[in-house]
Every structure is written in C-alpha cells, then in structure tokens.
Amino acid sequence: MSPQFEIQLIAVIVAVACALPGVFLVLRKMAMMSDSITHTILLGIVLAFFVTHDLSSSFLIAGAALMGVVTVWLTEMLGRTRLLAEDAAIGIVFPLLFSIAIILITRYAGSVHLDTDSVLLGELAFAPFDRMIVGGVDLGAKAIHTTGALLLINLAVIIIFFKELKLATFDPMLASVLGFAPTLVHYGLMTLVSLTTVGAFQAVGSILVVAFMIGPPVTAYLLTDDLKRMLILSGAIGAINGLLGYRAAALLDVSIAGCMAMMTGISFLLVFIFAPGRGLVSTLSRRRNQKIGFAKMILLFHLYHHEESEANLAEIQSYLRLDGELTKNLIALLQKEGCIELNNSVVKLTEQGRLTSLCSYEALLSG
C-alpha cells in the first residue's frame, strides 16, 4: 500500500471509531467531555511512563484510559455538589489535570520523546513510517492495526450493548426500574471514549479526535431522529470528512489534521443551513409560513365576527395592526384560496371562508 492510501485509511478508521461513541456523548449532552478527556489522558500516560519507563508499554494505554474515567468522575462529583454547573466543573478539572501533566513532562521527562505538541496536533503524514513487522513481514502501518482494533471493539460493544446504551441514554430512570445499571453503562461508555481517545490521538492528535468524535454526530443529529441511522450517518460523514480533508491538504499543501477538522466544520455548516426539517433555511421558512398562517386565521376570525359591517382594507390593517405589505399579501392569498371577495376595497367572506374560519376555530379550541 502507498503511504497516501495508508494515511487516508487511518483517517477513515479513526473517524468512524471516534464517531460511534461520540453519538452517545452528543445525545447525553456531554460533547465537551470529549475535549476534556482528550487532554487529561496525557496525565495518565505520564504517570504510567514514570512507573514503566517504557513508551511502548501497554500500561500507558491503561493509565490513560483510567485517567479518562477519573476525569469524568471528578467532573460529576463537582457537579453533584450543585455548587457548580457541569460546564464549570469541566473548566476546573480539565485545565488542572492537563497542566499537571505538562509540568511533570517539562520537569521530569524533558529528555524523553513525549512531546505535547504531537499529542495535541498529531501528524498523519508520519503514521506510515511506523511499521508493524512480524517475522520479517511488513504488515503495514502500525496505526492501521491499532485503530482498526479500536474500531472493532467499539462496533462490538455498541452492537452487543445497544439496548442498554439506548435505554440509559434516553431514560436512565426506566433503565433502573428494568434492572439495568445506568451508572455502570455510563462509566463503561466513558471508558470506551477514553480508550478510543488514547488509541487515536497518537496518529491524529487530540484536536482531530475531538473533531471526529463530535462533528459527525452533531451533523447526523440534524438529519435523523433514529439512533441506528444516526450511528451509520455519523460514521459515513466522518469517513467522508477524512477523505475530503486529505484531498484538500494535498491540494493546498497544508496540515492534514487541520484540513480534516475544517471539512468537519464545513460539512456541519452545510447541514446546519440546508438540512431538511431542521436546517436554518427550512426553520426560517417554517416560521414564515406559521406567521402567515396565523395572520390568515386572525383575519378570517375578524371578518367572521364582523360580517354585519363592511370591512375595508384600511380598517382591517388598523384594527389588526398588520403591516401594509403583509395585509396585501394576506388578501391576495385568501382571494386565491376562495375564502374572501374584494369589491371596491371592501372585504367579504365567502362560504368557503366561513367554513375555513369555523374549522380553524374548532381546531384552536380542541388543541
């Protein structure tokens, strides 16, 4: 495999692996927790290194995952005091643990290749140079295998415990009543998030991990209400963002991770504006239609209750305090629908208009 293909493959695997648990973080309104974990796991790596003195030790992964769970526990402990909101608790725990890690690295591990910049930014371009060689056979970039294993673990956990994750996410009280353990599910999910972060940040950096873990899920959230479809869409959007980001980086000769994060933001922005049903355009259109519909209903009610007197356009506009242009548009729409007649600026209800106003009134009362 060429280095270019391996870089894109790693990006796709990491994007999908991060997006899957990220869906549950978004639904639980814990998006910023991922940012906190991606930074505080550095303290777990540093502490595990001080014990093992080996950067390739698997205990570094265990230490980082444990520190991720500790971060969640400390944040929730502060939140349970009701003296701090969750976002404020994250703002205390995250800088504290991360700064301790930075101090320990600069004070006691200055000569060790444990660079904070590579942890934050990563460098996908160098990932193909770290090879996995078994028995003299080159099996490809090591990151492909580590992130691939991580993706399989995430898929397996979500498939096996889908019912528990879904129930604990949307209704923890019902989960408790049915005999599930929402707290256990919660910390299991946080452990999975920590492992995913640890496994991915070495190749792509913590900033891109956050982008892949939150960007695709919130984009998918605007497109569907179905959890299974949201998981599939999140993975697909993350993979596409990774591929497009690599193409943009190659074209512009800039940071690969930066372009992938940029594509994640651009895809979200496009969906945010143009998504059917929930996008900004459809929301503004729906509000405009609701405003016009409500104004039409008020105008019909007014005409129905004042049928004995003739109502001209000026009186209607003054009484209902409607904008002049809006009044003309309403009259034109109601004429087109056959609800009113306009003769010499005098507005009268038709039989269709009376029926429509009565139906609207009954619907208003029943609603």
GROMACS .gro file of C-alpha atoms in nm:
model
  367
    1MET     CA    1   0.000   0.000   0.000
    2SER     CA    2   0.122   0.350  -0.079
    3PRO     CA    3   0.175   0.599   0.207
    4GLN     CA    4  -0.102   0.820   0.067
    5PHE     CA    5  -0.351   0.535   0.078
    6GLU     CA    6  -0.243   0.436   0.430
    7ILE     CA    7  -0.291   0.792   0.555
    8GLN     CA    8  -0.643   0.804   0.413
    9LEU     CA    9  -0.724   0.458   0.551
   10ILE     CA   10  -0.606   0.558   0.901
   11ALA     CA   11  -0.813   0.877   0.881
   12VAL     CA   12  -1.128   0.686   0.781
   13ILE     CA   13  -1.081   0.423   1.053
   14VAL     CA   14  -1.019   0.688   1.322
   15ALA     CA   15  -1.316   0.897   1.204
   16VAL     CA   16  -1.559   0.604   1.225
   17ALA     CA   17  -1.412   0.475   1.552
   18CYS     CA   18  -1.449   0.819   1.714
   19ALA     CA   19  -1.793   0.896   1.569
   20LEU     CA   20  -1.962   0.584   1.711
   21PRO     CA   21  -1.918   0.659   2.084
   22GLY     CA   22  -1.944   1.029   2.002
   23VAL     CA   23  -2.311   0.978   1.910
   24PHE     CA   24  -2.392   0.885   2.270
   25LEU     CA   25  -2.187   1.177   2.405
   26VAL     CA   26  -2.389   1.418   2.190
   27LEU     CA   27  -2.722   1.262   2.292
   28ARG     CA   28  -2.620   1.277   2.659
   29LYS     CA   29  -2.522   1.646   2.617
   30MET     CA   30  -2.163   1.565   2.713
   31ALA     CA   31  -1.989   1.687   2.398
   32MET     CA   32  -1.732   1.895   2.587
   33MET     CA   33  -1.639   1.593   2.797
   34SER     CA   34  -1.457   1.452   2.495
   35ASP     CA   35  -1.239   1.763   2.479
   36SER     CA   36  -1.162   1.726   2.847
   37ILE     CA   37  -1.072   1.357   2.821
   38THR     CA   38  -0.850   1.404   2.514
   39HIS     CA   39  -0.631   1.638   2.716
   40THR     CA   40  -0.635   1.485   3.064
   41ILE     CA   41  -0.533   1.137   2.942
   42LEU     CA   42  -0.188   1.288   2.895
   43LEU     CA   43  -0.152   1.280   3.275
   44GLY     CA   44  -0.235   0.909   3.274
   45ILE     CA   45   0.032   0.848   3.009
   46VAL     CA   46   0.291   1.044   3.204
   47LEU     CA   47   0.218   0.867   3.534
   48ALA     CA   48   0.224   0.525   3.365
   49PHE     CA   49   0.555   0.614   3.199
   50PHE     CA   50   0.707   0.703   3.537
   51VAL     CA   51   0.615   0.353   3.656
   52THR     CA   52   0.723   0.155   3.347
   53HIS     CA   53   0.992   0.383   3.194
   54ASP     CA   54   0.883   0.243   2.855
   55LEU     CA   55   0.695   0.450   2.596
   56SER     CA   56   0.584   0.134   2.413
   57SER     CA   57   0.431  -0.028   2.722
   58SER     CA   58   0.064  -0.121   2.712
   59PHE     CA   59   0.034   0.018   3.066
   60LEU     CA   60   0.041   0.367   2.912
   61ILE     CA   61  -0.290   0.292   2.740
   62ALA     CA   62  -0.434   0.154   3.064
   63GLY     CA   63  -0.316   0.459   3.257
   64ALA     CA   64  -0.462   0.698   3.001
   65ALA     CA   65  -0.798   0.516   2.994
   66LEU     CA   66  -0.810   0.518   3.374
   67MET     CA   67  -0.734   0.890   3.382
   68GLY     CA   68  -1.021   0.949   3.139
   69VAL     CA   69  -1.260   0.776   3.380
   70VAL     CA   70  -1.111   0.974   3.671
   71THR     CA   71  -1.176   1.295   3.476
   72VAL     CA   72  -1.543   1.203   3.433
   73TRP     CA   73  -1.572   1.104   3.799
   74LEU     CA   74  -1.416   1.427   3.926
   75THR     CA   75  -1.635   1.637   3.696
   76GLU     CA   76  -1.953   1.462   3.806
   77MET     CA   77  -1.850   1.474   4.173
   78LEU     CA   78  -1.818   1.853   4.149
   79GLY     CA   79  -2.149   1.871   3.960
   80ARG     CA   80  -2.330   1.667   4.227
   81THR     CA   81  -2.245   1.930   4.489
   82ARG     CA   82  -2.481   2.167   4.298
   83LEU     CA   83  -2.232   2.443   4.360
   84LEU     CA   84  -2.101   2.420   4.003
   85ALA     CA   85  -2.266   2.354   3.668
   86GLU     CA   86  -2.123   2.070   3.457
   87ASP     CA   87  -1.950   2.304   3.212
   88ALA     CA   88  -1.788   2.492   3.503
   89ALA     CA   89  -1.674   2.163   3.655
   90ILE     CA   90  -1.513   2.064   3.324
   91GLY     CA   91  -1.346   2.406   3.315
   92ILE     CA   92  -1.186   2.329   3.654
   93VAL     CA   93  -1.089   1.962   3.614
   94PHE     CA   94  -0.962   1.971   3.256
   95PRO     CA   95  -0.702   2.252   3.292
   96LEU     CA   96  -0.591   2.122   3.634
   97LEU     CA   97  -0.509   1.767   3.522
   98PHE     CA   98  -0.365   1.876   3.187
   99SER     CA   99  -0.141   2.138   3.344
  100ILE     CA  100  -0.011   1.883   3.597
  101ALA     CA  101   0.084   1.659   3.304
  102ILE     CA  102   0.266   1.945   3.127
  103ILE     CA  103   0.457   2.033   3.445
  104LEU     CA  104   0.559   1.671   3.501
  105ILE     CA  105   0.681   1.636   3.141
  106THR     CA  106   0.885   1.955   3.144
  107ARG     CA  107   1.027   1.892   3.493
  108TYR     CA  108   1.098   1.518   3.495
  109ALA     CA  109   1.072   1.392   3.137
  110GLY     CA  110   1.240   1.666   2.936
  111SER     CA  111   1.480   1.422   2.767
  112VAL     CA  112   1.206   1.172   2.679
  113HIS     CA  113   1.028   1.179   2.343
  114LEU     CA  114   0.690   1.268   2.493
  115ASP     CA  115   0.603   1.581   2.301
  116THR     CA  116   0.291   1.777   2.400
  117ASP     CA  117   0.259   1.931   2.051
  118SER     CA  118   0.236   1.588   1.888
  119VAL     CA  119  -0.025   1.487   2.143
  120LEU     CA  120  -0.239   1.789   2.059
  121LEU     CA  121  -0.191   1.816   1.685
  122GLY     CA  122  -0.066   1.472   1.576
  123GLU     CA  123   0.079   1.423   1.231
  124LEU     CA  124  -0.091   1.178   0.999
  125ALA     CA  125   0.183   1.222   0.740
  126PHE     CA  126   0.429   1.038   0.967
  127ALA     CA  127   0.194   0.750   1.056
  128PRO     CA  128   0.300   0.527   0.759
  129PHE     CA  129   0.665   0.536   0.877
  130ASP     CA  130   0.581   0.348   1.199
  131ARG     CA  131   0.556  -0.004   1.054
  132MET     CA  132   0.429  -0.329   1.201
  133ILE     CA  133   0.677  -0.602   1.110
  134VAL     CA  134   0.609  -0.961   1.222
  135GLY     CA  135   0.854  -1.237   1.133
  136GLY     CA  136   1.026  -1.008   0.886
  137VAL     CA  137   0.698  -0.941   0.704
  138ASP     CA  138   0.578  -0.582   0.671
  139LEU     CA  139   0.209  -0.580   0.766
  140GLY     CA  140   0.160  -0.209   0.701
  141ALA     CA  141   0.144   0.096   0.923
  142LYS     CA  142   0.104   0.015   1.291
  143ALA     CA  143  -0.168   0.279   1.325
  144ILE     CA  144  -0.390   0.087   1.080
  145HIS     CA  145  -0.390  -0.217   1.308
  146THR     CA  146  -0.427  -0.031   1.638
  147THR     CA  147  -0.708   0.194   1.518
  148GLY     CA  148  -0.868  -0.096   1.331
  149ALA     CA  149  -0.875  -0.300   1.653
  150LEU     CA  150  -1.023   0.001   1.828
  151LEU     CA  151  -1.297   0.030   1.565
  152LEU     CA  152  -1.384  -0.339   1.602
  153ILE     CA  153  -1.404  -0.302   1.982
  154ASN     CA  154  -1.636   0.000   1.951
  155LEU     CA  155  -1.858  -0.179   1.699
  156ALA     CA  156  -1.876  -0.491   1.915
  157VAL     CA  157  -1.962  -0.301   2.233
  158ILE     CA  158  -2.230  -0.089   2.065
  159ILE     CA  159  -2.388  -0.388   1.890
  160ILE     CA  160  -2.385  -0.610   2.200
  161PHE     CA  161  -2.499  -0.342   2.446
  162PHE     CA  162  -2.711  -0.133   2.207
  163LYS     CA  163  -3.031  -0.181   2.409
  164GLU     CA  164  -2.861  -0.087   2.736
  165LEU     CA  165  -2.687   0.218   2.586
  166LYS     CA  166  -3.008   0.339   2.421
  167LEU     CA  167  -3.219   0.300   2.734
  168ALA     CA  168  -2.961   0.450   2.971
  169THR     CA  169  -2.910   0.745   2.735
  170PHE     CA  170  -3.275   0.839   2.681
  171ASP     CA  171  -3.436   0.725   3.009
  172PRO     CA  172  -3.199   0.636   3.298
  173MET     CA  173  -3.491   0.608   3.543
  174LEU     CA  174  -3.665   0.346   3.330
  175ALA     CA  175  -3.334   0.164   3.290
  176SER     CA  176  -3.304   0.143   3.670
  177VAL     CA  177  -3.661   0.018   3.706
  178LEU     CA  178  -3.599  -0.253   3.445
  179GLY     CA  179  -3.293  -0.376   3.634
  180PHE     CA  180  -3.018  -0.214   3.429
  181ALA     CA  181  -2.737  -0.017   3.591
  182PRO     CA  182  -2.727   0.327   3.425
  183THR     CA  183  -2.418   0.428   3.624
  184LEU     CA  184  -2.232   0.117   3.510
  185VAL     CA  185  -2.337   0.180   3.149
  186HIS     CA  186  -2.228   0.543   3.181
  187TYR     CA  187  -1.881   0.466   3.309
  188GLY     CA  188  -1.848   0.182   3.059
  189LEU     CA  189  -1.917   0.433   2.782
  190MET     CA  190  -1.667   0.679   2.931
  191THR     CA  191  -1.406   0.402   2.943
  192LEU     CA  192  -1.475   0.330   2.576
  193VAL     CA  193  -1.437   0.701   2.496
  194SER     CA  194  -1.106   0.708   2.686
  195LEU     CA  195  -0.973   0.402   2.504
  196THR     CA  196  -1.078   0.546   2.170
  197THR     CA  197  -0.907   0.873   2.250
  198VAL     CA  198  -0.586   0.702   2.360
  199GLY     CA  199  -0.577   0.477   2.055
  200ALA     CA  200  -0.642   0.760   1.810
  201PHE     CA  201  -0.451   1.060   1.940
  202GLN     CA  202  -0.106   0.915   1.867
  203ALA     CA  203  -0.181   0.919   1.496
  204VAL     CA  204  -0.413   1.218   1.454
  205GLY     CA  205  -0.377   1.426   1.772
  206SER     CA  206  -0.635   1.517   2.034
  207ILE     CA  207  -0.781   1.812   1.841
  208LEU     CA  208  -0.879   1.593   1.546
  209VAL     CA  209  -1.010   1.327   1.784
  210VAL     CA  210  -1.250   1.586   1.929
  211ALA     CA  211  -1.349   1.698   1.577
  212PHE     CA  212  -1.424   1.339   1.468
  213MET     CA  213  -1.595   1.248   1.795
  214ILE     CA  214  -1.837   1.543   1.799
  215GLY     CA  215  -1.858   1.688   1.445
  216PRO     CA  216  -2.010   1.391   1.257
  217PRO     CA  217  -2.260   1.301   1.534
  218VAL     CA  218  -2.400   1.656   1.563
  219THR     CA  219  -2.421   1.670   1.184
  220ALA     CA  220  -2.610   1.340   1.175
  221TYR     CA  221  -2.832   1.462   1.461
  222LEU     CA  222  -2.967   1.733   1.230
  223LEU     CA  223  -3.055   1.473   0.966
  224THR     CA  224  -3.236   1.198   1.158
  225ASP     CA  225  -3.417   1.107   1.480
  226ASP     CA  226  -3.342   0.734   1.451
  227LEU     CA  227  -3.049   0.618   1.667
  228LYS     CA  228  -2.934   0.338   1.434
  229ARG     CA  229  -2.947   0.568   1.134
  230MET     CA  230  -2.763   0.835   1.332
  231LEU     CA  231  -2.481   0.591   1.409
  232ILE     CA  232  -2.450   0.492   1.042
  233LEU     CA  233  -2.465   0.853   0.921
  234SER     CA  234  -2.206   0.963   1.178
  235GLY     CA  235  -1.958   0.702   1.060
  236ALA     CA  236  -2.020   0.783   0.693
  237ILE     CA  237  -1.991   1.160   0.746
  238GLY     CA  238  -1.671   1.115   0.947
  239ALA     CA  239  -1.516   0.896   0.676
  240ILE     CA  240  -1.609   1.144   0.400
  241ASN     CA  241  -1.469   1.434   0.602
  242GLY     CA  242  -1.141   1.244   0.644
  243LEU     CA  243  -1.108   1.173   0.273
  244LEU     CA  244  -1.205   1.524   0.164
  245GLY     CA  245  -0.974   1.673   0.426
  246TYR     CA  246  -0.679   1.474   0.293
  247ARG     CA  247  -0.755   1.584  -0.066
  248ALA     CA  248  -0.776   1.948   0.045
  249ALA     CA  249  -0.448   1.921   0.240
  250ALA     CA  250  -0.271   1.767  -0.061
  251LEU     CA  251  -0.409   2.036  -0.290
  252LEU     CA  252  -0.323   2.330  -0.061
  253ASP     CA  253  -0.005   2.178   0.087
  254VAL     CA  254  -0.115   2.243   0.446
  255SER     CA  255  -0.177   2.043   0.765
  256ILE     CA  256  -0.369   1.720   0.706
  257ALA     CA  257  -0.529   1.720   1.051
  258GLY     CA  258  -0.623   2.087   1.013
  259CYS     CA  259  -0.795   2.027   0.679
  260MET     CA  260  -0.986   1.728   0.813
  261ALA     CA  261  -1.110   1.933   1.109
  262MET     CA  262  -1.200   2.214   0.868
  263MET     CA  263  -1.400   1.974   0.649
  264THR     CA  264  -1.582   1.852   0.959
  265GLY     CA  265  -1.682   2.210   1.034
  266ILE     CA  266  -1.781   2.282   0.674
  267SER     CA  267  -1.999   1.969   0.647
  268PHE     CA  268  -2.175   2.062   0.971
  269LEU     CA  269  -2.229   2.419   0.850
  270LEU     CA  270  -2.382   2.299   0.522
  271VAL     CA  271  -2.617   2.059   0.700
  272PHE     CA  272  -2.699   2.324   0.963
  273ILE     CA  273  -2.810   2.561   0.687
  274PHE     CA  274  -2.972   2.325   0.434
  275ALA     CA  275  -3.086   2.016   0.630
  276PRO     CA  276  -3.450   1.930   0.552
  277GLY     CA  277  -3.675   1.984   0.852
  278ARG     CA  278  -3.409   2.107   1.096
  279GLY     CA  279  -3.182   2.326   0.885
  280LEU     CA  280  -3.172   2.703   0.918
  281VAL     CA  281  -3.339   2.759   0.579
  282SER     CA  282  -3.626   2.517   0.649
  283THR     CA  283  -3.669   2.656   1.002
  284LEU     CA  284  -3.694   3.015   0.879
  285SER     CA  285  -3.932   2.906   0.603
  286ARG     CA  286  -4.147   2.716   0.852
  287ARG     CA  287  -4.160   3.016   1.087
  288ARG     CA  288  -4.257   3.242   0.798
  289ASN     CA  289  -4.533   3.004   0.692
  290GLN     CA  290  -4.655   2.979   1.052
  291LYS     CA  291  -4.661   3.358   1.078
  292ILE     CA  292  -4.861   3.387   0.755
  293GLY     CA  293  -5.094   3.104   0.857
  294PHE     CA  294  -5.162   3.262   1.195
  295ALA     CA  295  -5.224   3.603   1.035
  296LYS     CA  296  -5.466   3.444   0.784
  297MET     CA  297  -5.654   3.276   1.068
  298ILE     CA  298  -5.680   3.602   1.267
  299LEU     CA  299  -5.804   3.788   0.960
  300LEU     CA  300  -6.070   3.525   0.889
  301PHE     CA  301  -6.183   3.532   1.255
  302HIS     CA  302  -6.212   3.910   1.237
  303LEU     CA  303  -6.418   3.902   0.918
  304TYR     CA  304  -6.641   3.623   1.051
  305HIS     CA  305  -6.725   3.813   1.371
  306HIS     CA  306  -6.781   4.142   1.185
  307GLU     CA  307  -6.985   4.017   0.889
  308GLU     CA  308  -7.268   4.256   0.970
  309SER     CA  309  -7.044   4.555   0.898
  310GLU     CA  310  -6.843   4.620   0.588
  311ALA     CA  311  -6.468   4.594   0.637
  312ASN     CA  312  -6.230   4.774   0.407
  313LEU     CA  313  -5.856   4.722   0.377
  314ALA     CA  314  -5.760   5.028   0.581
  315GLU     CA  315  -5.986   4.929   0.873
  316ILE     CA  316  -5.854   4.573   0.874
  317GLN     CA  317  -5.493   4.691   0.870
  318SER     CA  318  -5.556   4.940   1.151
  319TYR     CA  319  -5.762   4.705   1.370
  320LEU     CA  320  -5.531   4.406   1.341
  321ARG     CA  321  -5.215   4.621   1.339
  322LEU     CA  322  -5.074   4.440   1.040
  323ASP     CA  323  -4.800   4.563   0.812
  324GLY     CA  324  -4.932   4.711   0.488
  325GLU     CA  325  -4.738   4.473   0.265
  326LEU     CA  326  -4.839   4.177   0.481
  327THR     CA  327  -5.206   4.279   0.461
  328LYS     CA  328  -5.192   4.292   0.079
  329ASN     CA  329  -5.023   3.952   0.066
  330LEU     CA  330  -5.282   3.800   0.303
  331ILE     CA  331  -5.571   3.939   0.100
  332ALA     CA  332  -5.416   3.804  -0.222
  333LEU     CA  333  -5.363   3.457  -0.067
  334LEU     CA  334  -5.715   3.439   0.077
  335GLN     CA  335  -5.861   3.552  -0.255
  336LYS     CA  336  -5.664   3.282  -0.432
  337GLU     CA  337  -5.795   3.023  -0.187
  338GLY     CA  338  -6.151   3.143  -0.241
  339CYS     CA  339  -6.203   3.249   0.122
  340ILE     CA  340  -6.278   3.618   0.060
  341GLU     CA  341  -6.408   3.855  -0.203
  342LEU     CA  342  -6.272   4.205  -0.264
  343ASN     CA  343  -6.504   4.466  -0.414
  344ASN     CA  344  -6.401   4.834  -0.417
  345SER     CA  345  -6.165   4.780  -0.119
  346VAL     CA  346  -6.447   4.610   0.079
  347VAL     CA  347  -6.356   4.262   0.204
  348LYS     CA  348  -6.627   3.996   0.247
  349LEU     CA  349  -6.616   3.632   0.348
  350THR     CA  350  -6.725   3.365   0.103
  351GLU     CA  351  -6.894   3.042   0.207
  352GLN     CA  352  -6.555   2.873   0.182
  353GLY     CA  353  -6.410   3.142   0.409
  354ARG     CA  354  -6.682   3.089   0.673
  355LEU     CA  355  -6.622   2.715   0.668
  356THR     CA  356  -6.244   2.764   0.696
  357SER     CA  357  -6.276   3.007   0.988
  358LEU     CA  358  -6.513   2.773   1.175
  359CYS     CA  359  -6.283   2.476   1.123
  360SER     CA  360  -5.982   2.680   1.238
  361TYR     CA  361  -6.172   2.796   1.546
  362GLU     CA  362  -6.272   2.441   1.640
  363ALA     CA  363  -5.916   2.319   1.586
  364LEU     CA  364  -5.789   2.603   1.809
  365LEU     CA  365  -6.031   2.510   2.087
  366SER     CA  366  -5.956   2.136   2.065
  367GLY     CA  367  -5.580   2.200   2.052
   0.00000   0.00000   0.00000
